[in-house]
Backbone as a printed PyTorch tensor [residue, N CA C, xyz], in Angstrom:
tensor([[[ -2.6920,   6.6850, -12.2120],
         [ -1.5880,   5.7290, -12.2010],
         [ -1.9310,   4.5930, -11.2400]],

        [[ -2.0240,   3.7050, -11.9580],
         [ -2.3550,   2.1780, -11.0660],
         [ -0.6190,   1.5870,  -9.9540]],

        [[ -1.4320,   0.7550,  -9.0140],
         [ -0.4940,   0.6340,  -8.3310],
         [  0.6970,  -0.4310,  -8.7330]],

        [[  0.4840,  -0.5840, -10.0000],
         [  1.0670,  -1.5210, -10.9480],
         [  2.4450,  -1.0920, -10.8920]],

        [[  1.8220,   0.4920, -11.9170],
         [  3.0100,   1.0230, -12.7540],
         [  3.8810,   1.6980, -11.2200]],

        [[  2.9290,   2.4320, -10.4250],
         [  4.4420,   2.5210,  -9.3010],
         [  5.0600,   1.6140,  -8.8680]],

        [[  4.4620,   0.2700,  -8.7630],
         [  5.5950,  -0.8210,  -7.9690],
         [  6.8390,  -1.1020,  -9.2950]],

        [[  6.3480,  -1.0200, -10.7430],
         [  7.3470,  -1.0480, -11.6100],
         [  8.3540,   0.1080, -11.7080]],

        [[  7.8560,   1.4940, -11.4510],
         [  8.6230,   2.2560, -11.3410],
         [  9.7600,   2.6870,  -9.8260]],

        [[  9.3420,   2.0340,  -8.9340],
         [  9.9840,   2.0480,  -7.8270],
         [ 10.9790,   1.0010,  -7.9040]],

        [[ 10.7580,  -0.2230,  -8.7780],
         [ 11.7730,  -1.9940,  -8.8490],
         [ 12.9160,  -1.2510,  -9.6260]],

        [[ 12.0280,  -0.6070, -11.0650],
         [ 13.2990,   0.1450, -11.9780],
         [ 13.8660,   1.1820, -11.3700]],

        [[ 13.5090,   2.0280, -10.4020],
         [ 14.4440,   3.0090,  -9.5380],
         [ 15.5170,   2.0740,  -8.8630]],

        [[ 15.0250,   1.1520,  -7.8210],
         [ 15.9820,   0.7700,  -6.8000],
         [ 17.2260,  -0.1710,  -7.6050]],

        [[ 16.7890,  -0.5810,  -9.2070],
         [ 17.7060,  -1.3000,  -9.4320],
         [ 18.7390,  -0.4560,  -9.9740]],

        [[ 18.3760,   0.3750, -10.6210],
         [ 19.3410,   1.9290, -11.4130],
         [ 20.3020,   2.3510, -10.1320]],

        [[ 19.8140,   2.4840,  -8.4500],
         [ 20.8510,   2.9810,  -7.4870],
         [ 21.6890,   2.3670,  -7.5620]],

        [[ 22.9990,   3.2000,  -7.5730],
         [ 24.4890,   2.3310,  -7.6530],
         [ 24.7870,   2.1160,  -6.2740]],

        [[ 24.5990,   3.1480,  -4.7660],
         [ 25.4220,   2.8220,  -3.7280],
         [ 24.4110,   1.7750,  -2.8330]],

        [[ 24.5040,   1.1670,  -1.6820],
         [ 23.6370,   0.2760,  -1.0990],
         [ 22.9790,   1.1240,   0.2440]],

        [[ 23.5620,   2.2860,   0.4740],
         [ 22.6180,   3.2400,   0.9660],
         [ 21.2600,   3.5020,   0.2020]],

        [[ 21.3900,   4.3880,  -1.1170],
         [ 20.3650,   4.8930,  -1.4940],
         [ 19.4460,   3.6970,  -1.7880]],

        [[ 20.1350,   2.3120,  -2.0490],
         [ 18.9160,   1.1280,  -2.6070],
         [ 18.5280,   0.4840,  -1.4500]],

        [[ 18.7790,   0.6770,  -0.1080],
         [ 18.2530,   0.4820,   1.3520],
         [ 17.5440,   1.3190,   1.3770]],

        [[ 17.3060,   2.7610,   1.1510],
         [ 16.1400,   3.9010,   1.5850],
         [ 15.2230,   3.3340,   0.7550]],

        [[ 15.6950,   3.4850,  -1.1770],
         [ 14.8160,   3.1240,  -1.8940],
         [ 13.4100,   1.6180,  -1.6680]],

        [[ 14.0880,   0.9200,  -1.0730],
         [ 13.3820,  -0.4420,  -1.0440],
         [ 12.1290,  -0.4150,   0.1370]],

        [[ 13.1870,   0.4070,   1.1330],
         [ 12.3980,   0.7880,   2.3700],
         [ 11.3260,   1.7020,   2.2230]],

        [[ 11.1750,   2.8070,   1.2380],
         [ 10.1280,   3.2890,   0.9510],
         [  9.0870,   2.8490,   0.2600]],

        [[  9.6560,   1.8170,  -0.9690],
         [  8.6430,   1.1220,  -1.5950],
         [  8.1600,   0.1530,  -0.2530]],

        [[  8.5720,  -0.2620,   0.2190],
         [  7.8080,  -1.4360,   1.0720],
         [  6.1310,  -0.5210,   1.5630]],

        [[  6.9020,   0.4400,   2.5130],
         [  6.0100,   1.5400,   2.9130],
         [  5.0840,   2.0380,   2.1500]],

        [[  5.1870,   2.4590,   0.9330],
         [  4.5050,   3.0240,  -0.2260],
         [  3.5020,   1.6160,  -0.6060]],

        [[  3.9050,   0.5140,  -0.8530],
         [  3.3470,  -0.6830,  -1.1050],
         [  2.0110,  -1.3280,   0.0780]],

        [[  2.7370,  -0.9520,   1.2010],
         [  2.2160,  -0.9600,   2.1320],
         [  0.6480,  -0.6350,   2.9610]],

        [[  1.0260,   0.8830,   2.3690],
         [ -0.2830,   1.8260,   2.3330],
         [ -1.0790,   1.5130,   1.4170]],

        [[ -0.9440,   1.5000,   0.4800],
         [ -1.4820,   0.9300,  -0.9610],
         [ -2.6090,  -0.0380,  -0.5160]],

        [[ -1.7360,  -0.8260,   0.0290],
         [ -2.6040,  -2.6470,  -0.0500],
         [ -3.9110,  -2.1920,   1.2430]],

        [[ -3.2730,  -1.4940,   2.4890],
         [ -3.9710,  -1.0480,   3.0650],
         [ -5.1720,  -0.1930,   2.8460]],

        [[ -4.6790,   0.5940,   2.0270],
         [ -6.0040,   1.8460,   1.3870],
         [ -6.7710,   1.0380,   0.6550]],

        [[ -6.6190,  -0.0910,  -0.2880],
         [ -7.4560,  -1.1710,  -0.8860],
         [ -8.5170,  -2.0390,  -0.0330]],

        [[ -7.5410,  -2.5190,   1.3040],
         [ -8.2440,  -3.7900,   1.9390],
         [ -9.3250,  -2.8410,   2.8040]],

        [[ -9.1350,  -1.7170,   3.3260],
         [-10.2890,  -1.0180,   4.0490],
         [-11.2570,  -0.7460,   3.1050]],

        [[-12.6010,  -1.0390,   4.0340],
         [-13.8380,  -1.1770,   3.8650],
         [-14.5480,   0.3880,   3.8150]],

        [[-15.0870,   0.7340,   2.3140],
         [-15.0620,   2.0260,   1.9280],
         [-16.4980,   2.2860,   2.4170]],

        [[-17.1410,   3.5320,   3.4180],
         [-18.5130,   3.4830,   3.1150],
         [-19.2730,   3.5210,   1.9940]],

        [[-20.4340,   3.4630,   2.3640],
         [-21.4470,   3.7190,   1.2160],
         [-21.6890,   5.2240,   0.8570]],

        [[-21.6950,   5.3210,  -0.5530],
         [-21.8950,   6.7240,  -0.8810],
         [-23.6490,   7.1810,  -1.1010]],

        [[-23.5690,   7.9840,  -0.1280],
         [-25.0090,   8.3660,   0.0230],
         [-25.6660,   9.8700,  -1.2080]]])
């Protein structure tokens, strides 16, 4: 699963929450989740020996 389809599946979660609690956790985790992501990408992978 590309990091595509989770950022689409996390936009279509937070918009489906009805109260503004659960779509404050929700958003706040995608940020985090998004976060790591971009991070685990931009680090510099060794060489495979």
């Amino acid at each position: 699963m590309t990091s595509h389809y989770v950022i689409a599946i996390f936009a279509l979660m937070s918009s489906c929450l009805a109260t503004a609690g659960w779509s404050a956790m929700a958003r706040s985790w995608l940020t985090a989740t998004s976060a790591s992501r971009v991070q685990a990408i931009l680090l510099p992978q060794p060489p495979e020996y």
